[in-house]
Short mmCIF file of C-alpha atoms in Angstrom, two decimals:
data_model
loop_
_atom_site.label_atom_id
_atom_site.label_comp_id
_atom_site.label_asym_id
_atom_site.label_seq_id
_atom_site.Cartn_x
_atom_site.Cartn_y
_atom_site.Cartn_z
CA UNK O 1228 116.19 115.26 80.39
CA UNK O 1229 118.19 116.80 77.52
CA UNK O 1230 120.07 113.55 76.82
CA UNK O 1231 116.82 111.58 76.71
CA UNK O 1232 115.21 114.01 74.27
CA UNK O 1233 118.36 113.97 72.11
CA UNK O 1234 118.19 110.17 71.94
CA UNK O 1235 114.47 110.30 71.12
CA UNK O 1236 115.25 112.63 68.21
CA UNK O 1237 118.00 110.28 67.01
CA UNK O 1238 115.58 107.35 67.12
CA UNK O 1239 112.96 109.27 65.16
CA UNK O 1240 115.52 109.94 62.44
CA UNK O 1241 116.63 106.31 62.32
CA UNK O 1242 115.52 103.86 59.64
CA UNK O 1243 115.63 100.07 59.96
CA UNK O 1244 115.03 97.85 56.93
CA UNK O 1245 113.59 100.85 55.13
CA UNK O 1246 111.13 101.73 57.90
CA UNK O 1247 111.20 104.85 60.10
CA UNK O 1248 111.22 104.18 63.87
CA UNK O 1249 108.25 105.56 65.80
CA UNK O 1250 108.78 106.38 69.49
CA UNK O 1251 105.90 105.72 71.89
CA UNK O 1252 105.59 106.42 75.61
CA UNK O 1253 103.57 104.41 78.07
CA UNK O 1254 103.29 104.16 81.83
CA UNK O 1255 100.79 104.47 84.65
CA UNK O 1256 98.71 107.63 84.73
CA UNK O 1257 100.44 109.34 87.66
CA UNK O 1258 103.78 108.84 85.89
CA UNK O 1259 102.44 110.28 82.61
CA UNK O 1260 101.03 113.32 84.41
CA UNK O 1261 104.41 113.99 86.04
CA UNK O 1262 106.28 113.54 82.74
CA UNK O 1263 104.04 116.05 80.96
CA UNK O 1264 103.76 118.54 83.82
CA UNK O 1265 100.17 118.10 84.99
CA UNK O 1266 98.88 118.26 88.57
CA UNK O 1267 97.48 114.74 88.21
CA UNK O 1268 94.10 112.99 88.16
CA UNK O 1269 92.82 115.02 91.12
CA UNK O 1270 93.27 118.36 89.32
CA UNK O 1271 90.42 120.46 87.92
CA UNK O 1272 91.63 119.42 84.44
CA UNK O 1273 92.57 115.78 85.10
CA UNK O 1274 92.97 114.54 81.51
CA UNK O 1275 96.34 114.46 79.74
CA UNK O 1276 94.78 114.35 76.26
CA UNK O 1277 92.00 116.96 76.42
CA UNK O 1278 90.66 119.93 78.38
CA UNK O 1279 87.72 118.24 80.06
CA UNK O 1280 87.12 119.21 83.69
CA UNK O 1281 86.31 116.88 86.58
CA UNK O 1282 82.66 117.93 86.38
CA UNK O 1283 82.57 117.34 82.63
CA UNK O 1284 83.79 113.74 83.08
CA UNK O 1285 80.17 112.81 83.65
CA UNK O 1286 79.31 113.87 80.08
CA UNK O 1287 80.18 112.08 76.85
CA UNK O 1288 80.81 115.21 74.75
CA UNK O 1289 84.16 115.87 73.02
CA UNK O 1290 86.44 118.51 74.49
CA UNK O 1291 89.33 120.55 73.04
CA UNK O 1292 92.44 118.34 72.73
CA UNK O 1293 95.74 119.17 74.39
CA UNK O 1294 98.96 119.16 72.34
CA UNK O 1295 102.61 119.11 73.34
CA UNK O 1296 102.90 122.77 72.27
CA UNK O 1297 99.84 123.64 74.40
CA UNK O 1298 101.42 122.03 77.48
CA UNK O 1299 104.61 124.09 77.06
CA UNK O 1300 102.68 127.31 76.42
CA UNK O 1301 100.34 126.82 79.40
CA UNK O 1302 103.28 126.16 81.71
CA UNK O 1303 105.08 129.32 80.53
CA UNK O 1304 101.96 131.35 81.37
CA UNK O 1305 101.70 129.60 84.74
CA UNK O 1306 105.34 130.43 85.50
CA UNK O 1307 105.21 134.08 84.38
CA UNK O 1308 101.70 135.13 85.41
CA UNK O 1309 101.23 133.21 88.68
CA UNK O 1310 104.83 132.79 89.80
CA UNK O 1311 104.22 129.01 89.82
CA UNK O 1312 101.60 129.34 92.55
CA UNK O 1313 100.00 125.89 92.55
CA UNK O 1314 96.85 127.28 94.14
CA UNK O 1315 96.19 128.89 90.74
CA UNK O 1316 96.98 125.76 88.70
CA UNK O 1317 93.41 125.38 87.43
CA UNK O 1318 93.64 128.76 85.68
CA UNK O 1319 96.39 127.25 83.51
CA UNK O 1320 94.70 123.90 82.88
CA UNK O 1321 96.80 122.29 85.64
CA UNK O 1322 100.07 122.63 83.69
CA UNK O 1323 102.45 123.15 86.61
CA UNK O 1324 105.86 122.24 85.18
CA UNK O 1325 107.52 121.93 81.79
CA UNK O 1326 107.07 118.61 79.94
CA UNK O 1327 110.13 116.43 80.49
CA UNK O 1328 110.00 114.29 77.35
CA UNK O 1329 109.48 115.61 73.84
CA UNK O 1330 106.81 113.22 72.53
CA UNK O 1331 103.52 114.30 70.96
CA UNK O 1332 100.48 113.20 72.96
CA UNK O 1333 99.05 111.09 70.14
CA UNK O 1334 102.13 108.89 70.59
CA UNK O 1335 101.42 108.46 74.31
CA UNK O 1336 99.49 105.26 74.95
CA UNK O 1337 96.45 105.47 77.22
CA UNK O 1338 97.41 103.37 80.28
CA UNK O 1339 95.07 100.47 79.64
CA UNK O 1340 96.36 98.29 82.49
CA UNK O 1341 95.50 101.05 84.93
CA UNK O 1342 92.17 101.65 83.22
CA UNK O 1343 91.44 97.95 83.72
CA UNK O 1344 92.50 98.03 87.38
CA UNK O 1345 90.47 101.17 88.04
CA UNK O 1346 87.30 100.03 86.27
CA UNK O 1347 87.14 96.53 87.79
CA UNK O 1348 87.91 97.89 91.27
CA UNK O 1349 85.21 100.55 90.83
CA UNK O 1350 82.69 97.89 89.81
CA UNK O 1351 83.55 95.66 92.75
CA UNK O 1352 83.50 98.45 95.33
CA UNK O 1353 80.06 99.52 94.15
CA UNK O 1354 78.98 95.87 94.35
CA UNK O 1355 80.23 95.77 97.95
CA UNK O 1356 78.24 98.93 98.68
CA UNK O 1357 75.13 97.30 97.21
CA UNK O 1358 75.73 94.15 99.31
CA UNK O 1359 76.18 96.35 102.38
CA UNK O 1360 72.80 97.90 101.61
CA UNK O 1361 71.20 94.43 101.60
CA UNK O 1362 72.88 93.60 104.92
CA UNK O 1363 71.58 96.82 106.41
CA UNK O 1364 68.04 96.05 105.22
CA UNK O 1365 68.18 92.59 106.85
CA UNK O 1366 69.69 94.11 110.00
CA UNK O 1367 66.96 96.77 110.26
CA UNK O 1368 64.04 94.53 109.25
CA UNK O 1369 61.38 94.73 112.00
CA UNK O 1370 58.95 92.21 110.50
CA UNK O 1371 57.78 90.00 113.43
CA UNK O 1372 57.64 87.00 111.07
CA UNK O 1373 61.19 87.43 109.83
CA UNK O 1374 63.56 84.45 109.60
CA UNK O 1375 65.71 83.32 112.54
CA UNK O 1376 68.90 84.41 110.76
CA UNK O 1377 67.44 87.89 110.28
CA UNK O 1378 66.66 88.08 114.00
CA UNK O 1379 70.20 86.94 114.77
CA UNK O 1380 71.70 89.75 112.69
CA UNK O 1381 69.35 92.34 114.22
CA UNK O 1382 70.12 91.16 117.76
CA UNK O 1383 73.88 90.80 117.46
CA UNK O 1384 75.02 93.13 114.65
CA UNK O 1385 78.75 92.69 114.03
CA UNK O 1386 78.90 89.79 116.50
CA UNK O 1387 76.77 87.47 114.37
CA UNK O 1388 79.87 85.63 113.12
CA UNK O 1389 81.27 85.26 116.62
CA UNK O 1390 77.94 83.76 117.74
CA UNK O 1391 77.80 81.30 114.83
CA UNK O 1392 81.40 80.20 115.40
CA UNK O 1393 80.63 79.60 119.06
CA UNK O 1394 77.56 77.56 118.08
CA UNK O 1395 79.73 75.36 115.85
CA UNK O 1396 82.16 74.89 118.72
CA UNK O 1397 79.29 73.87 121.02
CA UNK O 1398 77.95 71.38 118.47
CA UNK O 1399 81.41 69.83 118.18
CA UNK O 1400 81.82 69.58 121.96
CA UNK O 1401 78.36 68.03 122.34
CA UNK O 1402 79.42 65.34 119.89
CA UNK O 1403 82.63 64.76 121.82
CA UNK O 1404 80.68 64.39 125.07
CA UNK O 1405 78.16 62.00 123.49
CA UNK O 1406 80.77 59.72 121.95
CA UNK O 1407 83.21 59.93 124.82
CA UNK O 1408 80.98 58.91 127.74
CA UNK O 1409 83.11 55.87 128.54
CA UNK O 1410 86.38 57.72 128.15
CA UNK O 1411 88.34 59.34 130.93
CA UNK O 1412 88.38 62.54 128.88
CA UNK O 1413 84.58 62.89 129.03
CA UNK O 1414 84.79 65.20 132.05
CA UNK O 1415 87.18 67.49 130.17
CA UNK O 1416 84.83 67.68 127.18
CA UNK O 1417 81.92 68.50 129.51
CA UNK O 1418 83.85 71.32 131.16
CA UNK O 1419 84.76 72.79 127.77
CA UNK O 1420 81.13 72.52 126.68
CA UNK O 1421 79.87 74.34 129.77
CA UNK O 1422 82.47 77.08 129.27
CA UNK O 1423 81.47 77.51 125.62
CA UNK O 1424 77.78 77.74 126.55
CA UNK O 1425 78.58 80.40 129.13
CA UNK O 1426 80.63 82.35 126.58
CA UNK O 1427 77.73 82.14 124.12
CA UNK O 1428 75.48 83.85 126.65
CA UNK O 1429 77.91 86.76 126.99
CA UNK O 1430 77.93 87.63 123.27
CA UNK O 1431 76.04 90.91 122.93
CA UNK O 1432 75.04 93.37 120.22
CA UNK O 1433 77.47 95.72 118.51
CA UNK O 1434 76.35 97.94 115.60
CA UNK O 1435 76.73 96.45 112.12
CA UNK O 1436 79.57 98.14 110.21
CA UNK O 1437 80.60 98.25 106.56
CA UNK O 1438 81.56 94.92 104.93
CA UNK O 1439 80.73 93.01 108.14
CA UNK O 1440 77.29 91.62 107.27
CA UNK O 1441 76.71 88.11 105.89
CA UNK O 1442 75.96 89.16 102.31
CA UNK O 1443 78.93 91.48 101.83
CA UNK O 1444 81.41 89.30 103.73
CA UNK O 1445 80.52 86.36 101.48
CA UNK O 1446 81.92 88.26 98.47
CA UNK O 1447 85.48 87.77 99.73
CA UNK O 1448 84.87 84.03 100.07
CA UNK O 1449 83.77 83.82 96.43
CA UNK O 1450 86.76 85.89 95.29
CA UNK O 1451 89.04 83.54 97.20
CA UNK O 1452 87.39 80.55 95.52
CA UNK O 1453 88.52 82.00 92.17
CA UNK O 1454 92.04 82.84 93.46
CA UNK O 1455 91.32 86.58 93.50
CA UNK O 1456 92.74 88.14 96.65
CA UNK O 1457 92.30 91.90 97.24
CA UNK O 1458 95.62 93.44 98.28
CA UNK O 1459 95.05 94.73 101.79
CA UNK O 1460 98.27 96.80 101.65
CA UNK O 1461 96.96 98.59 98.51
CA UNK O 1462 93.46 99.62 99.61
CA UNK O 1463 92.11 96.17 98.71
CA UNK O 1464 92.92 96.68 95.02
CA UNK O 1465 93.35 93.95 92.40
CA UNK O 1466 96.24 92.97 90.13
CA UNK O 1467 95.93 92.72 86.36
CA UNK O 1468 95.59 88.92 86.57
CA UNK O 1469 92.82 89.32 89.14
CA UNK O 1470 90.94 91.64 86.79
CA UNK O 1471 91.29 89.26 83.85
CA UNK O 1472 89.79 86.47 85.97
CA UNK O 1473 87.06 88.73 87.32
CA UNK O 1474 85.82 89.54 83.81
CA UNK O 1475 85.19 85.89 82.92
CA UNK O 1476 81.38 85.42 82.94
CA UNK O 1477 81.55 82.32 85.13
CA UNK O 1478 83.46 84.35 87.74
CA UNK O 1479 81.52 87.62 87.93
CA UNK O 1480 78.20 85.75 87.72
CA UNK O 1481 79.28 83.52 90.60
CA UNK O 1482 80.14 86.64 92.62
CA UNK O 1483 76.77 88.29 91.98
CA UNK O 1484 74.88 85.00 92.49
CA UNK O 1485 76.33 84.84 96.00
CA UNK O 1486 74.44 88.03 96.85
CA UNK O 1487 71.09 86.45 95.95
CA UNK O 1488 71.97 83.11 97.53
CA UNK O 1489 73.14 84.59 100.84
CA UNK O 1490 70.23 87.03 100.98
CA UNK O 1491 67.76 84.14 100.64
CA UNK O 1492 69.58 82.29 103.44
CA UNK O 1493 69.19 85.27 105.78
CA UNK O 1494 65.74 86.66 104.99
CA UNK O 1495 62.43 85.75 103.42
CA UNK O 1496 61.41 89.39 102.99
CA UNK O 1497 60.36 89.57 99.30
CA UNK O 1498 61.36 93.23 98.93
CA UNK O 1499 64.91 92.55 100.11
CA UNK O 1500 65.18 89.44 97.92
CA UNK O 1501 63.94 91.45 94.91
CA UNK O 1502 66.58 94.10 95.62
CA UNK O 1503 69.28 91.40 95.68
CA UNK O 1504 68.08 90.00 92.35
CA UNK O 1505 68.14 93.49 90.82
CA UNK O 1506 71.72 93.99 92.02
CA UNK O 1507 72.75 90.73 90.37
CA UNK O 1508 71.05 91.68 87.09
CA UNK O 1509 72.59 95.17 86.98
CA UNK O 1510 76.14 94.11 87.79
CA UNK O 1511 76.00 91.17 85.39
CA UNK O 1512 74.99 93.59 82.62
CA UNK O 1513 77.72 96.05 83.62
CA UNK O 1514 80.50 93.45 83.72
CA UNK O 1515 79.33 91.83 80.48
CA UNK O 1516 79.45 95.22 78.74
CA UNK O 1517 82.95 95.99 80.00
CA UNK O 1518 84.23 92.46 79.27
CA UNK O 1519 83.39 93.01 75.58
CA UNK O 1520 85.48 96.19 75.55
CA UNK O 1521 88.33 94.47 77.40
CA UNK O 1522 88.41 91.60 74.91
CA UNK O 1523 88.35 94.08 72.00
CA UNK O 1524 91.37 96.17 72.99
CA UNK O 1525 93.55 94.42 75.60
CA UNK O 1526 95.37 92.03 73.24
CA UNK O 1527 98.66 92.35 71.31
CA UNK O 1528 97.27 91.83 67.81
CA UNK O 1529 96.76 94.25 64.91
CA UNK O 1530 93.30 95.79 64.74
CA UNK O 1531 91.76 96.10 61.28
CA UNK O 1532 89.79 99.25 60.36
CA UNK O 1533 86.67 97.11 59.89
CA UNK O 1534 86.74 96.34 63.65
CA UNK O 1535 86.72 99.97 64.78
CA UNK O 1536 82.97 100.48 64.56
CA UNK O 1537 82.22 97.48 66.79
CA UNK O 1538 84.85 98.64 69.31
CA UNK O 1539 83.21 102.08 69.42
CA UNK O 1540 79.78 100.49 69.81
CA UNK O 1541 80.98 98.37 72.73
CA UNK O 1542 82.69 101.30 74.47
CA UNK O 1543 79.61 103.50 74.03
CA UNK O 1544 77.33 100.71 75.23
CA UNK O 1545 79.42 100.13 78.35
CA UNK O 1546 79.56 103.81 79.26
CA UNK O 1547 75.82 104.25 78.63
CA UNK O 1548 75.11 101.25 80.87
CA UNK O 1549 77.40 102.62 83.57
CA UNK O 1550 75.92 106.14 83.46
CA UNK O 1551 72.39 104.76 83.58
CA UNK O 1552 73.17 102.80 86.74
CA UNK O 1553 75.57 105.19 88.45
CA UNK O 1554 74.97 108.85 87.69
CA UNK O 1555 77.78 111.31 88.44
CA UNK O 1556 80.31 108.56 89.27
CA UNK O 1557 82.48 108.45 86.13
CA UNK O 1558 86.18 108.32 87.06
CA UNK O 1559 89.08 109.76 84.97
CA UNK O 1560 90.13 106.28 83.79
CA UNK O 1561 86.66 105.71 82.33
CA UNK O 1562 86.88 109.07 80.56
CA UNK O 1563 90.19 108.01 78.99
CA UNK O 1564 88.60 104.72 77.90
CA UNK O 1565 85.61 106.51 76.39
CA UNK O 1566 87.38 109.44 74.71
CA UNK O 1567 91.01 108.53 74.00
CA UNK O 1568 91.49 104.78 73.57
CA UNK O 1569 89.73 104.50 70.21
CA UNK O 1570 91.60 107.45 68.58
CA UNK O 1571 94.90 105.82 69.60
CA UNK O 1572 93.79 102.49 68.09
CA UNK O 1573 92.56 104.22 64.92
CA UNK O 1574 95.96 105.81 64.37
CA UNK O 1575 98.24 102.95 65.39
CA UNK O 1576 96.02 99.92 64.63
CA UNK O 1577 97.22 97.74 67.51
CA UNK O 1578 95.83 96.43 70.79
CA UNK O 1579 96.97 97.94 74.08
CA UNK O 1580 98.63 94.70 75.14
CA UNK O 1581 101.55 95.63 72.88
CA UNK O 1582 101.99 99.25 73.99
CA UNK O 1583 100.89 99.02 77.62
CA UNK O 1584 102.84 98.42 80.80
#
């Protein structure tokens, strides 16, 4: 990388219209970790900008910052003292090879696109887990007065959809038989109807599995309504455009409303319905809090110093809301958002839309 670093130095020493050129680096987080010699986000010290540990991610306290000189020094110790034994990487703050590009870390942009992707996906996966919990409660409800749909789910488990589809087929065939009595095809319709009724009788119970119940499976239908399609070949993740859509209030509130609506269609148990309403309230609050942060920092415009306090307030409010709802579940991307996005904005006074991927 000698040629690259030589060119970076030349750029730093270049003036254009009386202004000195500043060199920034941006990229996704795995790329940045490789460039600066870290083990990556799964290491004991997962953060590029400070010495927080994975356990300390759950806290909001400030940790000692890393510097470019620190990265080089830690790697030299790792090389000399451990013989580059990666099993001992944590003893050297996960600095396992020499930094490739000579850029100070305060000129490295936090990867906001990947923060956005990670945060929205985290929210939605936890929402799916909550919807799964509702499905399981309906499935396991033993109340003798429970609704017919609840009995159906308890009796058939994963096969509830197969049963409902077969019922629709039977209703269609019954209509064909009724309206086709004088037609020569009536006998054919009758045979198909009898076959469908026999197939209905053979549908039996299989245990309910994750994301297969009526409440959770409805979430995908609502996402599809808003042209948000999880990428099955990427662990059902979202794209940046998906995340932007998701954070519109009319979208995320429609998604959470489907949990309450579908729950009420499948059970009259007041405790389960209350749980569904609480899920909607919590996730609406969580997405509203993050949407404020997203709108504050994701654009390409200059950010005036007077705006910094409100940005900090919104970031702190979001993280406090998240920690209150989901203890011990802060991910590295949320730590970067909480601890390192605002300092970058304070120094460079620009939204991440200009310096991101």
